[in-house]
Amino acid sequence: MEIGISIALILASLLMILLVLLHKGKGGGLSDMFGGGFSSNFGGSSVVERNLDRLTVITGVVWFVCIIALGLLLRS
């Protein structure tokens, strides 16, 4: 059980790093390389950016749950 949660935690961590790097910052980001900057010039947040935000939040929740579950398993 601990090994499965540890693997899920590692995968969630790597995915979180990738997703945060894809977000557009104040001066642009890696998302500009994939077309995020082009669509954001036409007003507001694009569908891609909103979906990227949702995926980042979901990954963060999975990461948090893995941390809590692993802490509870190792404590007992």
PDB file of N, CA, C and O in Angstrom:
ATOM      1  N   MET A   1       0.835  -1.206   0.000  1.00  0.00           N
ATOM      2  CA  MET A   1       0.000   0.000   0.000  1.00  0.00           C
ATOM      3  C   MET A   1       0.868   1.253   0.000  1.00  0.00           C
ATOM      4  O   MET A   1       0.570   2.201  -0.717  1.00  0.00           O
ATOM      5  N   GLU A   2       1.919   1.226   0.839  1.00  0.00           N
ATOM      6  CA  GLU A   2       2.796   2.393   0.911  1.00  0.00           C
ATOM      7  C   GLU A   2       3.524   2.630  -0.406  1.00  0.00           C
ATOM      8  O   GLU A   2       3.712   3.784  -0.808  1.00  0.00           O
ATOM      9  N   ILE A   3       3.898   1.550  -1.067  1.00  0.00           N
ATOM     10  CA  ILE A   3       4.619   1.684  -2.331  1.00  0.00           C
ATOM     11  C   ILE A   3       3.707   2.291  -3.403  1.00  0.00           C
ATOM     12  O   ILE A   3       4.133   3.169  -4.164  1.00  0.00           O
ATOM     13  N   GLY A   4       2.456   1.870  -3.442  1.00  0.00           N
ATOM     14  CA  GLY A   4       1.512   2.423  -4.406  1.00  0.00           C
ATOM     15  C   GLY A   4       1.267   3.909  -4.197  1.00  0.00           C
ATOM     16  O   GLY A   4       1.244   4.684  -5.155  1.00  0.00           O
ATOM     17  N   ILE A   5       1.103   4.308  -2.942  1.00  0.00           N
ATOM     18  CA  ILE A   5       0.878   5.730  -2.652  1.00  0.00           C
ATOM     19  C   ILE A   5       2.143   6.536  -2.941  1.00  0.00           C
ATOM     20  O   ILE A   5       2.068   7.666  -3.444  1.00  0.00           O
ATOM     21  N   SER A   6       3.306   5.944  -2.660  1.00  0.00           N
ATOM     22  CA  SER A   6       4.563   6.635  -2.954  1.00  0.00           C
ATOM     23  C   SER A   6       4.746   6.853  -4.454  1.00  0.00           C
ATOM     24  O   SER A   6       5.180   7.926  -4.886  1.00  0.00           O
ATOM     25  N   ILE A   7       4.393   5.854  -5.244  1.00  0.00           N
ATOM     26  CA  ILE A   7       4.492   5.996  -6.700  1.00  0.00           C
ATOM     27  C   ILE A   7       3.504   7.046  -7.198  1.00  0.00           C
ATOM     28  O   ILE A   7       3.848   7.886  -8.042  1.00  0.00           O
ATOM     29  N   ALA A   8       2.281   7.040  -6.664  1.00  0.00           N
ATOM     30  CA  ALA A   8       1.287   8.054  -7.047  1.00  0.00           C
ATOM     31  C   ALA A   8       1.766   9.451  -6.658  1.00  0.00           C
ATOM     32  O   ALA A   8       1.563  10.416  -7.403  1.00  0.00           O
ATOM     33  N   LEU A   9       2.430   9.556  -5.512  1.00  0.00           N
ATOM     34  CA  LEU A   9       2.955  10.851  -5.061  1.00  0.00           C
ATOM     35  C   LEU A   9       4.052  11.346  -5.988  1.00  0.00           C
ATOM     36  O   LEU A   9       4.079  12.536  -6.346  1.00  0.00           O
ATOM     37  N   ILE A  10       4.932  10.466  -6.396  1.00  0.00           N
ATOM     38  CA  ILE A  10       6.015  10.860  -7.311  1.00  0.00           C
ATOM     39  C   ILE A  10       5.443  11.299  -8.655  1.00  0.00           C
ATOM     40  O   ILE A  10       5.850  12.332  -9.205  1.00  0.00           O
ATOM     41  N   LEU A  11       4.486  10.538  -9.175  1.00  0.00           N
ATOM     42  CA  LEU A  11       3.873  10.905 -10.458  1.00  0.00           C
ATOM     43  C   LEU A  11       3.115  12.227 -10.365  1.00  0.00           C
ATOM     44  O   LEU A  11       3.193  13.064 -11.269  1.00  0.00           O
ATOM     45  N   ALA A  12       2.388  12.418  -9.261  1.00  0.00           N
ATOM     46  CA  ALA A  12       1.653  13.674  -9.073  1.00  0.00           C
ATOM     47  C   ALA A  12       2.617  14.846  -8.944  1.00  0.00           C
ATOM     48  O   ALA A  12       2.349  15.943  -9.443  1.00  0.00           O
ATOM     49  N   SER A  13       3.745  14.630  -8.281  1.00  0.00           N
ATOM     50  CA  SER A  13       4.738  15.699  -8.126  1.00  0.00           C
ATOM     51  C   SER A  13       5.330  16.106  -9.469  1.00  0.00           C
ATOM     52  O   SER A  13       5.458  17.299  -9.769  1.00  0.00           O
ATOM     53  N   LEU A  14       5.690  15.116 -10.274  1.00  0.00           N
ATOM     54  CA  LEU A  14       6.249  15.420 -11.593  1.00  0.00           C
ATOM     55  C   LEU A  14       5.231  16.111 -12.494  1.00  0.00           C
ATOM     56  O   LEU A  14       5.565  17.057 -13.216  1.00  0.00           O
ATOM     57  N   LEU A  15       3.988  15.643 -12.439  1.00  0.00           N
ATOM     58  CA  LEU A  15       2.933  16.271 -13.233  1.00  0.00           C
ATOM     59  C   LEU A  15       2.665  17.702 -12.769  1.00  0.00           C
ATOM     60  O   LEU A  15       2.448  18.599 -13.578  1.00  0.00           O
ATOM     61  N   MET A  16       2.728  17.912 -11.453  1.00  0.00           N
ATOM     62  CA  MET A  16       2.515  19.260 -10.910  1.00  0.00           C
ATOM     63  C   MET A  16       3.610  20.215 -11.385  1.00  0.00           C
ATOM     64  O   MET A  16       3.327  21.359 -11.756  1.00  0.00           O
ATOM     65  N   ILE A  17       4.848  19.757 -11.392  1.00  0.00           N
ATOM     66  CA  ILE A  17       5.952  20.592 -11.882  1.00  0.00           C
ATOM     67  C   ILE A  17       5.718  20.969 -13.338  1.00  0.00           C
ATOM     68  O   ILE A  17       5.864  22.134 -13.731  1.00  0.00           O
ATOM     69  N   LEU A  18       5.344  19.992 -14.147  1.00  0.00           N
ATOM     70  CA  LEU A  18       5.093  20.250 -15.566  1.00  0.00           C
ATOM     71  C   LEU A  18       3.949  21.236 -15.767  1.00  0.00           C
ATOM     72  O   LEU A  18       4.055  22.182 -16.556  1.00  0.00           O
ATOM     73  N   LEU A  19       2.864  21.045 -15.033  1.00  0.00           N
ATOM     74  CA  LEU A  19       1.696  21.923 -15.186  1.00  0.00           C
ATOM     75  C   LEU A  19       1.988  23.344 -14.740  1.00  0.00           C
ATOM     76  O   LEU A  19       1.541  24.309 -15.377  1.00  0.00           O
ATOM     77  N   VAL A  20       2.737  23.504 -13.658  1.00  0.00           N
ATOM     78  CA  VAL A  20       3.071  24.853 -13.197  1.00  0.00           C
ATOM     79  C   VAL A  20       3.968  25.552 -14.206  1.00  0.00           C
ATOM     80  O   VAL A  20       3.811  26.751 -14.468  1.00  0.00           O
ATOM     81  N   LEU A  21       4.886  24.818 -14.802  1.00  0.00           N
ATOM     82  CA  LEU A  21       5.746  25.420 -15.820  1.00  0.00           C
ATOM     83  C   LEU A  21       4.979  25.801 -17.080  1.00  0.00           C
ATOM     84  O   LEU A  21       5.383  26.718 -17.800  1.00  0.00           O
ATOM     85  N   LEU A  22       3.892  25.124 -17.364  1.00  0.00           N
ATOM     86  CA  LEU A  22       3.101  25.439 -18.556  1.00  0.00           C
ATOM     87  C   LEU A  22       2.254  26.691 -18.384  1.00  0.00           C
ATOM     88  O   LEU A  22       1.827  27.290 -19.372  1.00  0.00           O
ATOM     89  N   HIS A  23       1.986  27.091 -17.145  1.00  0.00           N
ATOM     90  CA  HIS A  23       1.167  28.281 -16.918  1.00  0.00           C
ATOM     91  C   HIS A  23       1.862  29.530 -17.424  1.00  0.00           C
ATOM     92  O   HIS A  23       3.080  29.636 -17.397  1.00  0.00           O
ATOM     93  N   LYS A  24       1.053  30.451 -17.864  1.00  0.00           N
ATOM     94  CA  LYS A  24       1.576  31.714 -18.355  1.00  0.00           C
ATOM     95  C   LYS A  24       1.794  32.650 -17.180  1.00  0.00           C
ATOM     96  O   LYS A  24       0.895  32.873 -16.377  1.00  0.00           O
ATOM     97  N   GLY A  25       2.967  33.186 -17.108  1.00  0.00           N
ATOM     98  CA  GLY A  25       3.290  34.144 -16.061  1.00  0.00           C
ATOM     99  C   GLY A  25       3.094  35.560 -16.556  1.00  0.00           C
ATOM    100  O   GLY A  25       2.489  35.802 -17.608  1.00  0.00           O
ATOM    101  N   LYS A  26       3.637  36.510 -15.808  1.00  0.00           N
ATOM    102  CA  LYS A  26       3.509  37.913 -16.201  1.00  0.00           C
ATOM    103  C   LYS A  26       4.254  38.203 -17.498  1.00  0.00           C
ATOM    104  O   LYS A  26       3.801  38.978 -18.321  1.00  0.00           O
ATOM    105  N   GLY A  27       5.387  37.552 -17.695  1.00  0.00           N
ATOM    106  CA  GLY A  27       6.168  37.799 -18.894  1.00  0.00           C
ATOM    107  C   GLY A  27       6.049  36.684 -19.915  1.00  0.00           C
ATOM    108  O   GLY A  27       6.864  36.587 -20.808  1.00  0.00           O
ATOM    109  N   GLY A  28       5.081  35.833 -19.782  1.00  0.00           N
ATOM    110  CA  GLY A  28       4.953  34.687 -20.670  1.00  0.00           C
ATOM    111  C   GLY A  28       5.586  33.478 -20.001  1.00  0.00           C
ATOM    112  O   GLY A  28       6.205  33.572 -18.958  1.00  0.00           O
ATOM    113  N   GLY A  29       5.440  32.352 -20.578  1.00  0.00           N
ATOM    114  CA  GLY A  29       5.983  31.132 -20.001  1.00  0.00           C
ATOM    115  C   GLY A  29       6.127  30.071 -21.052  1.00  0.00           C
ATOM    116  O   GLY A  29       6.148  30.352 -22.256  1.00  0.00           O
ATOM    117  N   LEU A  30       6.258  28.862 -20.602  1.00  0.00           N
ATOM    118  CA  LEU A  30       6.379  27.758 -21.543  1.00  0.00           C
ATOM    119  C   LEU A  30       5.095  27.551 -22.330  1.00  0.00           C
ATOM    120  O   LEU A  30       5.122  26.966 -23.411  1.00  0.00           O
ATOM    121  N   SER A  31       3.967  28.042 -21.779  1.00  0.00           N
ATOM    122  CA  SER A  31       2.714  27.885 -22.511  1.00  0.00           C
ATOM    123  C   SER A  31       2.719  28.697 -23.804  1.00  0.00           C
ATOM    124  O   SER A  31       1.989  28.381 -24.740  1.00  0.00           O
ATOM    125  N   ASP A  32       3.559  29.740 -23.881  1.00  0.00           N
ATOM    126  CA  ASP A  32       3.668  30.513 -25.121  1.00  0.00           C
ATOM    127  C   ASP A  32       4.235  29.665 -26.251  1.00  0.00           C
ATOM    128  O   ASP A  32       3.880  29.850 -27.411  1.00  0.00           O
ATOM    129  N   MET A  33       5.095  28.721 -25.918  1.00  0.00           N
ATOM    130  CA  MET A  33       5.676  27.863 -26.942  1.00  0.00           C
ATOM    131  C   MET A  33       4.627  26.943 -27.553  1.00  0.00           C
ATOM    132  O   MET A  33       4.761  26.508 -28.693  1.00  0.00           O
ATOM    133  N   PHE A  34       3.581  26.638 -26.795  1.00  0.00           N
ATOM    134  CA  PHE A  34       2.564  25.705 -27.264  1.00  0.00           C
ATOM    135  C   PHE A  34       1.296  26.400 -27.707  1.00  0.00           C
ATOM    136  O   PHE A  34       0.258  25.785 -27.810  1.00  0.00           O
ATOM    137  N   GLY A  35       1.339  27.710 -27.921  1.00  0.00           N
ATOM    138  CA  GLY A  35       0.188  28.418 -28.447  1.00  0.00           C
ATOM    139  C   GLY A  35      -0.662  29.102 -27.408  1.00  0.00           C
ATOM    140  O   GLY A  35      -1.682  29.691 -27.736  1.00  0.00           O
ATOM    141  N   GLY A  36      -0.285  29.062 -26.132  1.00  0.00           N
ATOM    142  CA  GLY A  36      -1.079  29.694 -25.089  1.00  0.00           C
ATOM    143  C   GLY A  36      -1.071  31.211 -25.190  1.00  0.00           C
ATOM    144  O   GLY A  36      -2.055  31.877 -24.927  1.00  0.00           O
ATOM    145  N   GLY A  37       0.058  31.783 -25.615  1.00  0.00           N
ATOM    146  CA  GLY A  37       0.152  33.231 -25.743  1.00  0.00           C
ATOM    147  C   GLY A  37      -0.674  33.771 -26.886  1.00  0.00           C
ATOM    148  O   GLY A  37      -1.200  34.865 -26.828  1.00  0.00           O
ATOM    149  N   PHE A  38      -0.790  33.018 -27.952  1.00  0.00           N
ATOM    150  CA  PHE A  38      -1.545  33.459 -29.119  1.00  0.00           C
ATOM    151  C   PHE A  38      -3.024  33.581 -28.802  1.00  0.00           C
ATOM    152  O   PHE A  38      -3.661  34.569 -29.145  1.00  0.00           O
ATOM    153  N   SER A  39      -3.585  32.601 -28.112  1.00  0.00           N
ATOM    154  CA  SER A  39      -5.019  32.617 -27.843  1.00  0.00           C
ATOM    155  C   SER A  39      -5.382  33.595 -26.737  1.00  0.00           C
ATOM    156  O   SER A  39      -6.500  34.057 -26.681  1.00  0.00           O
ATOM    157  N   SER A  40      -4.420  33.916 -25.848  1.00  0.00           N
ATOM    158  CA  SER A  40      -4.747  34.834 -24.765  1.00  0.00           C
ATOM    159  C   SER A  40      -4.766  36.288 -25.245  1.00  0.00           C
ATOM    160  O   SER A  40      -5.229  37.152 -24.533  1.00  0.00           O
ATOM    161  N   ASN A  41      -4.258  36.559 -26.446  1.00  0.00           N
ATOM    162  CA  ASN A  41      -4.292  37.912 -26.976  1.00  0.00           C
ATOM    163  C   ASN A  41      -5.695  38.314 -27.420  1.00  0.00           C
ATOM    164  O   ASN A  41      -5.967  39.481 -27.626  1.00  0.00           O
ATOM    165  N   PHE A  42      -6.587  37.370 -27.576  1.00  0.00           N
ATOM    166  CA  PHE A  42      -7.929  37.659 -28.057  1.00  0.00           C
ATOM    167  C   PHE A  42      -8.919  37.784 -26.926  1.00  0.00           C
ATOM    168  O   PHE A  42     -10.046  37.347 -27.014  1.00  0.00           O
ATOM    169  N   GLY A  43      -8.470  38.329 -25.812  1.00  0.00           N
ATOM    170  CA  GLY A  43      -9.374  38.659 -24.722  1.00  0.00           C
ATOM    171  C   GLY A  43      -9.569  37.559 -23.700  1.00  0.00           C
ATOM    172  O   GLY A  43      -9.998  36.476 -24.034  1.00  0.00           O
ATOM    173  N   GLY A  44      -9.227  37.862 -22.476  1.00  0.00           N
ATOM    174  CA  GLY A  44      -9.539  36.970 -21.369  1.00  0.00           C
ATOM    175  C   GLY A  44      -8.766  35.674 -21.378  1.00  0.00           C
ATOM    176  O   GLY A  44      -7.786  35.508 -22.077  1.00  0.00           O
ATOM    177  N   SER A  45      -9.246  34.779 -20.584  1.00  0.00           N
ATOM    178  CA  SER A  45      -8.625  33.477 -20.440  1.00  0.00           C
ATOM    179  C   SER A  45      -9.173  32.528 -21.489  1.00  0.00           C
ATOM    180  O   SER A  45     -10.375  32.435 -21.697  1.00  0.00           O
ATOM    181  N   SER A  46      -8.279  31.832 -22.143  1.00  0.00           N
ATOM    182  CA  SER A  46      -8.723  30.900 -23.173  1.00  0.00           C
ATOM    183  C   SER A  46      -9.197  29.597 -22.542  1.00  0.00           C
ATOM    184  O   SER A  46      -9.000  29.344 -21.364  1.00  0.00           O
ATOM    185  N   VAL A  47      -9.796  28.772 -23.339  1.00  0.00           N
ATOM    186  CA  VAL A  47     -10.284  27.470 -22.878  1.00  0.00           C
ATOM    187  C   VAL A  47      -9.102  26.613 -22.438  1.00  0.00           C
ATOM    188  O   VAL A  47      -9.180  25.890 -21.443  1.00  0.00           O
ATOM    189  N   VAL A  48      -7.999  26.719 -23.158  1.00  0.00           N
ATOM    190  CA  VAL A  48      -6.810  25.941 -22.815  1.00  0.00           C
ATOM    191  C   VAL A  48      -6.296  26.336 -21.435  1.00  0.00           C
ATOM    192  O   VAL A  48      -5.954  25.474 -20.617  1.00  0.00           O
ATOM    193  N   GLU A  49      -6.246  27.627 -21.163  1.00  0.00           N
ATOM    194  CA  GLU A  49      -5.764  28.100 -19.856  1.00  0.00           C
ATOM    195  C   GLU A  49      -6.700  27.661 -18.730  1.00  0.00           C
ATOM    196  O   GLU A  49      -6.234  27.273 -17.661  1.00  0.00           O
ATOM    197  N   ARG A  50      -7.994  27.734 -18.964  1.00  0.00           N
ATOM    198  CA  ARG A  50      -8.944  27.300 -17.928  1.00  0.00           C
ATOM    199  C   ARG A  50      -8.823  25.806 -17.665  1.00  0.00           C
ATOM    200  O   ARG A  50      -8.861  25.374 -16.510  1.00  0.00           O
ATOM    201  N   ASN A  51      -8.676  25.016 -18.719  1.00  0.00           N
ATOM    202  CA  ASN A  51      -8.499  23.574 -18.532  1.00  0.00           C
ATOM    203  C   ASN A  51      -7.177  23.265 -17.851  1.00  0.00           C
ATOM    204  O   ASN A  51      -7.096  22.349 -17.031  1.00  0.00           O
ATOM    205  N   LEU A  52      -6.138  24.035 -18.166  1.00  0.00           N
ATOM    206  CA  LEU A  52      -4.853  23.871 -17.506  1.00  0.00           C
ATOM    207  C   LEU A  52      -4.966  24.199 -16.016  1.00  0.00           C
ATOM    208  O   LEU A  52      -4.394  23.501 -15.172  1.00  0.00           O
ATOM    209  N   ASP A  53      -5.737  25.236 -15.692  1.00  0.00           N
ATOM    210  CA  ASP A  53      -5.978  25.582 -14.287  1.00  0.00           C
ATOM    211  C   ASP A  53      -6.707  24.457 -13.563  1.00  0.00           C
ATOM    212  O   ASP A  53      -6.337  24.086 -12.446  1.00  0.00           O
ATOM    213  N   ARG A  54      -7.730  23.920 -14.192  1.00  0.00           N
ATOM    214  CA  ARG A  54      -8.500  22.826 -13.571  1.00  0.00           C
ATOM    215  C   ARG A  54      -7.630  21.594 -13.352  1.00  0.00           C
ATOM    216  O   ARG A  54      -7.686  20.960 -12.295  1.00  0.00           O
ATOM    217  N   LEU A  55      -6.839  21.247 -14.338  1.00  0.00           N
ATOM    218  CA  LEU A  55      -5.968  20.080 -14.228  1.00  0.00           C
ATOM    219  C   LEU A  55      -4.912  20.280 -13.142  1.00  0.00           C
ATOM    220  O   LEU A  55      -4.577  19.351 -12.410  1.00  0.00           O
ATOM    221  N   THR A  56      -4.417  21.506 -13.004  1.00  0.00           N
ATOM    222  CA  THR A  56      -3.445  21.804 -11.955  1.00  0.00           C
ATOM    223  C   THR A  56      -4.072  21.672 -10.578  1.00  0.00           C
ATOM    224  O   THR A  56      -3.457  21.117  -9.660  1.00  0.00           O
ATOM    225  N   VAL A  57      -5.290  22.162 -10.415  1.00  0.00           N
ATOM    226  CA  VAL A  57      -5.977  22.050  -9.124  1.00  0.00           C
ATOM    227  C   VAL A  57      -6.255  20.583  -8.785  1.00  0.00           C
ATOM    228  O   VAL A  57      -6.029  20.144  -7.644  1.00  0.00           O
ATOM    229  N   ILE A  58      -6.714  19.818  -9.762  1.00  0.00           N
ATOM    230  CA  ILE A  58      -6.988  18.393  -9.523  1.00  0.00           C
ATOM    231  C   ILE A  58      -5.700  17.660  -9.146  1.00  0.00           C
ATOM    232  O   ILE A  58      -5.693  16.848  -8.212  1.00  0.00           O
ATOM    233  N   THR A  59      -4.616  17.955  -9.847  1.00  0.00           N
ATOM    234  CA  THR A  59      -3.333  17.330  -9.525  1.00  0.00           C
ATOM    235  C   THR A  59      -2.860  17.735  -8.135  1.00  0.00           C
ATOM    236  O   THR A  59      -2.317  16.908  -7.396  1.00  0.00           O
ATOM    237  N   GLY A  60      -3.098  18.981  -7.760  1.00  0.00           N
ATOM    238  CA  GLY A  60      -2.741  19.430  -6.415  1.00  0.00           C
ATOM    239  C   GLY A  60      -3.527  18.713  -5.337  1.00  0.00           C
ATOM    240  O   GLY A  60      -2.979  18.361  -4.282  1.00  0.00           O
ATOM    241  N   VAL A  61      -4.792  18.470  -5.589  1.00  0.00           N
ATOM    242  CA  VAL A  61      -5.629  17.743  -4.620  1.00  0.00           C
ATOM    243  C   VAL A  61      -5.146  16.298  -4.492  1.00  0.00           C
ATOM    244  O   VAL A  61      -5.030  15.768  -3.379  1.00  0.00           O
ATOM    245  N   VAL A  62      -4.835  15.659  -5.624  1.00  0.00           N
ATOM    246  CA  VAL A  62      -4.315  14.289  -5.584  1.00  0.00           C
ATOM    247  C   VAL A  62      -2.993  14.247  -4.823  1.00  0.00           C
ATOM    248  O   VAL A  62      -2.756  13.348  -4.000  1.00  0.00           O
ATOM    249  N   TRP A  63      -2.121  15.207  -5.068  1.00  0.00           N
ATOM    250  CA  TRP A  63      -0.839  15.298  -4.380  1.00  0.00           C
ATOM    251  C   TRP A  63      -1.049  15.447  -2.876  1.00  0.00           C
ATOM    252  O   TRP A  63      -0.411  14.764  -2.074  1.00  0.00           O
ATOM    253  N   PHE A  64      -1.969  16.321  -2.478  1.00  0.00           N
ATOM    254  CA  PHE A  64      -2.259  16.561  -1.062  1.00  0.00           C
ATOM    255  C   PHE A  64      -2.818  15.303  -0.396  1.00  0.00           C
ATOM    256  O   PHE A  64      -2.401  14.946   0.713  1.00  0.00           O
ATOM    257  N   VAL A  65      -3.730  14.617  -1.059  1.00  0.00           N
ATOM    258  CA  VAL A  65      -4.311  13.390  -0.511  1.00  0.00           C
ATOM    259  C   VAL A  65      -3.236  12.315  -0.354  1.00  0.00           C
ATOM    260  O   VAL A  65      -3.213  11.585   0.641  1.00  0.00           O
ATOM    261  N   CYS A  66      -2.329  12.219  -1.324  1.00  0.00           N
ATOM    262  CA  CYS A  66      -1.242  11.242  -1.216  1.00  0.00           C
ATOM    263  C   CYS A  66      -0.333  11.555  -0.031  1.00  0.00           C
ATOM    264  O   CYS A  66       0.097  10.634   0.680  1.00  0.00           O
ATOM    265  N   ILE A  67      -0.047  12.821   0.193  1.00  0.00           N
ATOM    266  CA  ILE A  67       0.798  13.225   1.326  1.00  0.00           C
ATOM    267  C   ILE A  67       0.119  12.829   2.636  1.00  0.00           C
ATOM    268  O   ILE A  67       0.749  12.253   3.544  1.00  0.00           O
ATOM    269  N   ILE A  68      -1.175  13.151   2.768  1.00  0.00           N
ATOM    270  CA  ILE A  68      -1.903  12.832   4.001  1.00  0.00           C
ATOM    271  C   ILE A  68      -1.984  11.317   4.206  1.00  0.00           C
ATOM    272  O   ILE A  68      -1.735  10.819   5.305  1.00  0.00           O
ATOM    273  N   ALA A  69      -2.313  10.582   3.157  1.00  0.00           N
ATOM    274  CA  ALA A  69      -2.440   9.130   3.277  1.00  0.00           C
ATOM    275  C   ALA A  69      -1.109   8.481   3.634  1.00  0.00           C
ATOM    276  O   ALA A  69      -1.043   7.582   4.489  1.00  0.00           O
ATOM    277  N   LEU A  70      -0.031   8.944   3.017  1.00  0.00           N
ATOM    278  CA  LEU A  70       1.271   8.383   3.324  1.00  0.00           C
ATOM    279  C   LEU A  70       1.694   8.713   4.749  1.00  0.00           C
ATOM    280  O   LEU A  70       2.262   7.868   5.450  1.00  0.00           O
ATOM    281  N   GLY A  71       1.370   9.910   5.196  1.00  0.00           N
ATOM    282  CA  GLY A  71       1.670  10.283   6.578  1.00  0.00           C
ATOM    283  C   GLY A  71       0.896   9.435   7.592  1.00  0.00           C
ATOM    284  O   GLY A  71       1.438   9.012   8.603  1.00  0.00           O
ATOM    285  N   LEU A  72      -0.355   9.175   7.295  1.00  0.00           N
ATOM    286  CA  LEU A  72      -1.166   8.342   8.189  1.00  0.00           C
ATOM    287  C   LEU A  72      -0.686   6.889   8.197  1.00  0.00           C
ATOM    288  O   LEU A  72      -0.697   6.230   9.248  1.00  0.00           O
ATOM    289  N   LEU A  73      -0.282   6.388   7.034  1.00  0.00           N
ATOM    290  CA  LEU A  73       0.206   5.003   6.964  1.00  0.00           C
ATOM    291  C   LEU A  73       1.528   4.839   7.697  1.00  0.00           C
ATOM    292  O   LEU A  73       1.760   3.822   8.366  1.00  0.00           O
ATOM    293  N   LEU A  74       2.407   5.798   7.569  1.00  0.00           N
ATOM    294  CA  LEU A  74       3.714   5.694   8.197  1.00  0.00           C
ATOM    295  C   LEU A  74       3.655   5.964   9.699  1.00  0.00           C
ATOM    296  O   LEU A  74       4.551   5.544  10.439  1.00  0.00           O
ATOM    297  N   ARG A  75       2.636   6.680  10.149  1.00  0.00           N
ATOM    298  CA  ARG A  75       2.503   6.994  11.570  1.00  0.00           C
ATOM    299  C   ARG A  75       2.072   5.782  12.379  1.00  0.00           C
ATOM    300  O   ARG A  75       2.447   5.603  13.517  1.00  0.00           O
ATOM    301  N   SER A  76       1.266   4.939  11.766  1.00  0.00           N
ATOM    302  CA  SER A  76       0.749   3.802  12.530  1.00  0.00           C
ATOM    303  C   SER A  76       1.567   2.546  12.373  1.00  0.00           C
ATOM    304  O   SER A  76       2.517   2.413  11.767  1.00  0.00           O
TER     305      SER A  76
END
